[in-house]
Amino acid sequence: MNLKITLLPGDGIGPEVTEAAVAVLKTAAEKFNANIRLTEALIGGSSYEKYGVPLTDEVLSQCYDSDAVILGAVGGWQWENLPHNLKPEAALLKLRKALGLFINIRPAKVYSPLLDASSLKPEVLKDTDILILRELTGDVYFGEPRGYTDDEGWNTMTYTREEVERIARYAFELAKKRSGKVTSVDKANVLETSQFWRKVVHEIHQDYSEIELNDMYVDNAAMQIVRDPKQFDIILTQNLFGDILSDIAAMITGSLGMLPSASLGKDYALYEPVHGSAPDIAGKNKANPLAAIESVAMMFSYSFQMDKAAEIIEAAIDKTLQQGYRTADIYFPGNILVSTTEMKDIVLENFNRIYDEQALGVFTL
Ligand code: NAD
């Protein structure tokens, strides 16, 4: 299999975590006989410094010509006072829009060795494995009219049938590969847009009678995620509610450095850790690379249907944590403190060992 991938390391810790992710990507690709053509390019502040804009048309064309894009992170204090359209973060919005990405997928999965890193009780969290599917193109973020005066502010919450249908279908298809359960989150008791969302989700559900569909109001969902997260498998939700719920779910995993994400469209896909460029620790070899490495696992699974490669990457991360290795953000007394590069090396070592054990038919975790 030939895979064309564009790598956009970005700013701050972006290059450090993507270097680790690419090392895992190359090793996994080699083991699974995939031929990777990786092209690296600038985005964010680093692109602004060289080209005067945070995302050039050449880089965008390169992304159009790729099977998947891997991004590190963008941003930094040096660029905070630039006009809005030249800020590093503007590149992200432009890229997501240009690639037509309409679903954001964020797993909130708790690795058992990290149960103590969360602010929730270990017994509440154990075995939690939620996928939040957030719609990305509709809702109050894009609805018109919008604006404010001295006396009034307004936004428009809106969804088209096509926008709801395509993400609902994706959620039900994905549920077939997981536990067969989807919770659709809305605010249909108050908002007409949500009543429409619910109606369309149920219409699409008629094609998926084997999947269990539940509706939940967003205020209840926020409460249930921290009360009993294990009850959820796939949460399907509107842009605004997904923005908030995915951050709540994020915190149950303990650290921003553990959170990967995928943004998918009809033709393109972007994989990136959820965290930012972390200027406070940039260049110090301290960043946790696991979110970036997990983003590569998501790419194997969602873009290339190489589920086995993804599974072994996940198992290698789990093993590394079980062995007690931790970067500073997830370190507790008694753990073994490691740098970004050391963490990468240990994950790679575990990846190779687990792969070899599986190849020999003696898979043990
Ligand atoms: P941040 O995610 O960069 O950092 C928040 C805190 O978490 C910091 O203390 C940081 O050290 C820590 N942290 C984040 N990722 C970590 C990792 N992998 N390992 C260890 N610790 C980690 O958020 P911020 O400080 O609000 O923003 C910094 C810059 O990043 C800003 O310019 C912001 O606009 C940008 N940003 C970019 C993205 C993106 O590229 N997708 C997302 C969020 C913020």
XYZ file of C-alpha atoms and ligand atoms in Angstrom:
409
model
C 0.000 0.000 0.000
C 1.313 3.496 -0.875
C 0.415 6.277 1.557
C 1.013 9.970 0.872
C 1.177 11.932 4.104
C 1.781 15.635 4.707
C 3.471 16.439 8.007
C 2.928 19.904 9.486
C 4.936 20.069 12.736
C 4.034 23.731 13.471
C 5.341 25.666 16.463
C 6.475 25.179 20.070
C 6.348 21.526 21.055
C 4.709 20.645 17.704
C 8.020 19.570 16.071
C 9.057 17.599 19.185
C 5.871 15.550 19.459
C 5.494 14.997 15.719
C 9.089 13.752 15.508
C 8.134 11.041 18.004
C 4.886 10.318 16.146
C 6.685 10.007 12.817
C 9.196 7.551 14.291
C 6.288 5.318 15.353
C 4.538 5.871 12.015
C 7.615 4.766 10.051
C 8.205 1.693 12.191
C 4.552 0.603 12.018
C 4.387 1.221 8.266
C 7.491 -0.873 7.687
C 6.154 -3.769 9.775
C 2.808 -3.686 7.975
C 4.306 -3.295 4.505
C 2.948 0.181 3.837
C 5.079 2.468 1.728
C 5.007 5.979 3.220
C 5.753 9.128 1.230
C 6.068 11.819 3.865
C 6.347 15.493 2.915
C 7.053 18.035 5.619
C 5.910 21.680 5.434
C 5.521 24.790 7.575
C 2.337 25.980 9.270
C 1.522 28.598 11.902
C 4.155 30.950 13.293
C 6.992 29.130 11.561
C 5.284 29.658 8.187
C 4.600 33.309 9.013
C 8.309 33.882 9.771
C 9.375 32.489 6.407
C 6.526 33.427 4.075
C 4.614 36.201 5.875
C 1.436 34.057 6.122
C 0.576 31.172 8.495
C -0.491 28.843 5.661
C 0.632 29.143 2.040
C -1.361 27.989 -0.990
C 1.507 25.606 -1.850
C 1.128 23.834 1.503
C -2.621 23.671 1.040
C -2.154 22.086 -2.418
C 0.228 19.607 -0.873
C -2.455 18.671 1.676
C -5.006 18.233 -1.152
C -2.589 15.822 -2.754
C -2.216 13.671 0.407
C -4.059 10.691 1.839
C -3.774 12.208 5.322
C -2.307 15.213 7.124
C -0.553 15.051 10.496
C -0.326 18.302 12.423
C 1.642 19.137 15.604
C 0.431 22.413 17.094
C 0.580 26.107 16.267
C 0.892 29.334 18.217
C 3.166 31.261 20.527
C 3.452 34.573 22.357
C 5.622 36.081 19.555
C 2.641 36.094 17.210
C -0.122 37.055 19.635
C -0.396 40.661 18.454
C -0.552 39.959 14.731
C -3.775 40.796 12.859
C -6.323 37.996 13.189
C -5.780 36.569 9.679
C -2.000 36.312 10.163
C -2.096 34.623 13.572
C -0.862 30.997 13.624
C -4.299 29.794 14.757
C -5.867 31.274 11.592
C -3.965 28.611 9.630
C -5.820 25.859 11.482
C -9.233 27.296 10.726
C -8.289 27.833 7.077
C -6.910 24.305 6.762
C -9.941 22.627 8.372
C -12.308 24.631 6.170
C -10.312 24.080 2.968
C -10.198 20.330 3.554
C -13.968 20.221 4.165
C -13.577 18.469 7.514
C -17.018 17.957 9.035
C -16.470 15.470 11.863
C -14.124 15.816 14.766
C -13.462 12.580 16.611
C -11.964 12.678 20.058
C -11.530 9.526 22.054
C -11.626 9.860 25.832
C -10.083 6.604 26.805
C -8.563 5.906 30.169
C -5.362 3.900 30.197
C -5.553 1.871 33.402
C -2.037 2.845 34.619
C -3.211 6.485 34.517
C -6.389 6.010 36.552
C -4.878 8.065 39.363
C -3.964 10.993 37.094
C -7.602 12.053 36.728
C -9.557 14.134 39.201
C -12.322 11.494 39.107
C -12.335 8.367 41.268
C -10.552 5.357 39.692
C -13.605 3.105 40.202
C -15.782 5.590 38.278
C -13.283 5.826 35.433
C -12.060 2.273 35.030
C -12.694 0.918 31.491
C -14.049 4.237 30.202
C -13.719 4.413 26.423
C -15.829 7.173 24.859
C -15.693 8.526 21.318
C -17.064 12.016 20.930
C -18.208 12.826 17.404
C -18.571 16.571 17.091
C -20.109 18.135 13.990
C -17.743 20.829 12.677
C -19.400 22.855 9.933
C -22.785 24.008 11.257
C -24.348 25.511 14.396
C -23.843 28.945 15.975
C -20.224 29.079 14.846
C -21.193 29.646 11.211
C -24.891 30.641 11.269
C -25.917 34.037 9.897
C -26.969 36.646 10.937
C -24.465 37.228 13.697
C -23.141 40.354 15.351
C -23.459 42.768 18.239
C -24.134 46.411 18.962
C -23.763 48.337 22.224
C -27.187 47.084 23.263
C -27.504 43.604 21.847
C -25.580 40.536 20.614
C -26.894 37.698 18.433
C -25.899 34.440 16.726
C -27.874 31.976 14.658
C -27.984 28.276 15.443
C -28.596 26.458 12.195
C -28.211 23.002 10.647
C -29.022 21.719 7.184
C -30.407 18.226 6.598
C -27.249 17.236 4.709
C -25.007 18.276 7.607
C -26.935 16.202 10.131
C -27.449 13.215 7.852
C -23.790 12.698 6.932
C -22.503 12.758 10.529
C -25.393 10.605 11.805
C -24.649 8.009 9.146
C -20.960 8.089 10.034
C -21.776 7.589 13.728
C -23.999 4.573 13.059
C -21.431 3.006 10.716
C -18.719 3.490 13.344
C -20.971 2.023 16.041
C -21.066 -1.235 14.060
C -17.322 -1.569 14.710
C -17.678 -0.746 18.427
C -20.329 -1.601 20.991
C -23.290 -0.775 18.739
C -24.483 2.128 20.864
C -24.891 5.835 19.993
C -26.002 8.628 22.322
C -27.159 11.685 20.405
C -26.802 14.821 22.510
C -28.931 17.901 21.891
C -31.099 20.517 23.619
C -34.366 19.554 21.948
C -36.434 20.620 24.978
C -35.604 24.265 24.196
C -34.056 24.655 20.742
C -35.776 24.101 17.381
C -32.395 23.422 15.751
C -31.967 20.558 18.182
C -35.495 19.260 17.470
C -34.531 19.160 13.805
C -31.205 17.453 14.674
C -33.040 14.793 16.670
C -35.650 14.212 13.945
C -32.997 13.711 11.234
C -30.804 11.478 13.439
C -33.839 9.238 14.074
C -34.708 9.125 10.375
C -31.185 7.944 9.524
C -31.323 5.482 12.413
C -34.118 3.626 10.588
C -31.388 2.248 8.288
C -29.463 0.954 11.323
C -31.945 -0.982 13.433
C -29.131 -3.085 14.939
C -27.644 0.032 16.582
C -29.037 1.256 19.898
C -29.806 4.995 19.792
C -30.455 7.107 22.877
C -31.127 10.843 23.053
C -29.801 12.951 25.893
C -30.060 16.665 26.680
C -26.686 18.328 26.790
C -26.960 19.502 30.404
C -27.667 15.947 31.515
C -24.852 14.623 29.296
C -22.340 16.968 30.951
C -23.406 15.616 34.323
C -23.452 11.960 33.242
C -19.944 12.114 31.725
C -18.461 12.898 35.131
C -20.960 10.785 37.114
C -20.776 7.546 35.140
C -18.641 7.829 31.973
C -18.738 4.070 31.302
C -22.386 4.297 30.185
C -21.258 6.001 26.932
C -19.697 4.576 23.841
C -20.245 6.985 20.915
C -21.538 10.467 21.687
C -22.854 12.194 18.567
C -23.446 15.898 18.945
C -23.787 19.395 17.492
C -20.751 21.653 17.079
C -21.353 23.861 20.133
C -22.199 21.045 22.547
C -19.309 18.933 21.240
C -16.881 21.765 21.844
C -17.767 21.773 25.525
C -18.403 18.070 26.129
C -15.139 17.008 24.484
C -13.178 19.159 26.935
C -15.091 17.709 29.879
C -14.416 14.199 28.607
C -10.788 15.177 28.004
C -10.181 15.852 31.638
C -11.209 12.374 32.653
C -8.086 11.114 30.886
C -5.865 13.177 33.186
C -3.725 15.225 30.798
C -3.896 17.213 27.597
C -0.750 15.370 26.554
C -2.762 12.137 26.249
C -5.485 13.335 23.861
C -5.434 12.607 20.142
C -7.978 13.712 17.558
C -9.089 13.081 14.006
C -10.996 15.477 11.767
C -12.565 13.842 8.766
C -14.240 15.061 5.607
C -15.453 13.387 2.442
C -12.029 13.428 0.779
C -9.491 14.485 3.412
C -8.410 13.719 6.952
C -6.371 15.590 9.531
C -4.841 14.019 12.635
C -3.534 16.119 15.504
C -3.043 16.059 19.246
C -5.643 18.169 21.059
C -3.047 20.194 22.980
C -1.499 23.464 21.816
C 2.118 24.472 21.261
C 2.883 24.652 25.020
C 5.409 27.521 24.771
C 6.257 27.087 28.480
C 7.989 23.764 27.820
C 8.926 24.109 24.132
C 12.463 23.084 23.176
C 13.084 21.396 26.538
C 12.465 17.782 25.480
C 9.761 17.612 28.177
C 6.553 17.361 26.135
C 4.393 14.270 26.300
C 4.404 12.788 22.780
C 1.667 10.198 23.465
C -1.235 12.287 22.098
C 0.656 12.761 18.827
C 1.538 9.055 18.705
C -2.094 8.117 19.389
C -3.121 10.458 16.560
C -0.995 8.287 14.256
C -2.832 5.208 15.577
C -6.127 6.927 14.706
C -4.812 7.654 11.210
C -3.985 3.993 10.631
C -7.439 3.003 11.760
C -9.670 5.717 10.246
C -7.841 6.571 7.013
C -6.113 3.333 6.100
C -8.222 0.622 7.791
C -4.972 -0.739 9.279
C -6.643 -1.576 12.588
C -3.954 -4.014 13.655
C -1.222 -1.359 13.398
C -3.384 1.004 15.465
C -4.063 -1.695 18.033
C -0.358 -2.455 18.518
C 0.501 1.250 18.887
C -2.195 1.526 21.588
C -0.889 -1.622 23.272
C 2.679 -0.247 23.181
C 1.528 2.967 24.876
C -0.365 0.980 27.505
C 2.676 -1.219 28.165
C 4.960 1.830 28.468
C 2.624 3.351 31.065
C 2.326 0.031 32.900
C 6.124 -0.048 33.130
C 5.901 3.271 35.000
C 7.420 5.613 32.396
C 5.971 9.123 32.536
C 6.700 12.547 31.086
C 6.457 15.394 33.605
C 2.774 16.199 32.919
C 1.608 12.735 34.065
C 4.382 12.038 36.578
C 3.624 10.930 40.119
C 6.200 10.012 42.796
C 7.255 6.413 42.229
C 7.079 6.708 38.410
C 10.115 6.876 36.149
C 10.460 10.404 34.726
C 11.417 10.439 31.043
C 11.950 13.020 28.308
C 10.027 13.247 25.025
C 12.682 11.318 23.125
C 13.044 8.661 25.837
C 9.270 8.144 25.845
C 9.363 7.723 22.050
C 12.202 5.172 22.288
C 10.373 3.104 24.927
C 7.105 3.117 22.966
C 9.031 2.002 19.868
C 10.745 -0.767 21.806
C 7.377 -1.971 23.138
C 5.814 -1.686 19.689
C 8.509 -3.914 18.202
C 8.269 -6.424 21.043
C 4.460 -6.679 20.882
C 4.552 -6.945 17.097
C 7.146 -9.746 17.258
C 5.180 -11.588 19.964
C 2.026 -11.364 17.876
C 3.883 -12.531 14.787
C 5.019 -15.551 16.804
C 1.497 -16.098 18.092
C 2.415 -15.489 21.730
C 0.631 -12.198 22.222
C 0.819 -11.103 25.845
C 0.178 -7.704 27.339
P -1.451 24.359 25.508
O -2.227 23.133 25.193
O -0.359 24.699 24.578
O -0.840 24.236 26.969
C -1.634 24.184 28.161
C -0.798 23.549 29.311
O -0.672 22.145 29.067
C 0.630 24.100 29.383
O 1.011 24.135 30.736
C 1.456 23.070 28.645
O 2.788 22.976 29.098
C 0.687 21.777 28.939
N 0.793 20.828 27.824
C 0.142 20.898 26.625
N 0.507 19.881 25.843
C 1.396 19.154 26.533
C 2.157 17.981 26.250
N 2.064 17.338 25.077
N 3.008 17.521 27.200
C 3.120 18.132 28.381
N 2.427 19.233 28.719
C 1.584 19.757 27.800
O -2.501 25.574 25.582
P -2.233 27.126 25.792
O -1.092 27.339 26.736
O -3.555 27.696 26.099
O -1.809 27.666 24.364
C -0.468 27.820 23.918
C -0.485 28.177 22.441
O -1.022 27.075 21.695
C -1.381 29.365 22.107
O -0.738 30.128 21.121
C -2.658 28.738 21.590
O -3.354 29.566 20.699
C -2.105 27.529 20.879
N -3.055 26.409 20.719
C -2.945 25.684 19.583
C -3.739 24.564 19.414
C -3.534 23.740 18.172
O -2.524 23.910 17.500
N -4.432 22.813 17.855
C -4.651 24.173 20.390
C -4.730 24.921 21.571
C -3.912 26.041 21.730
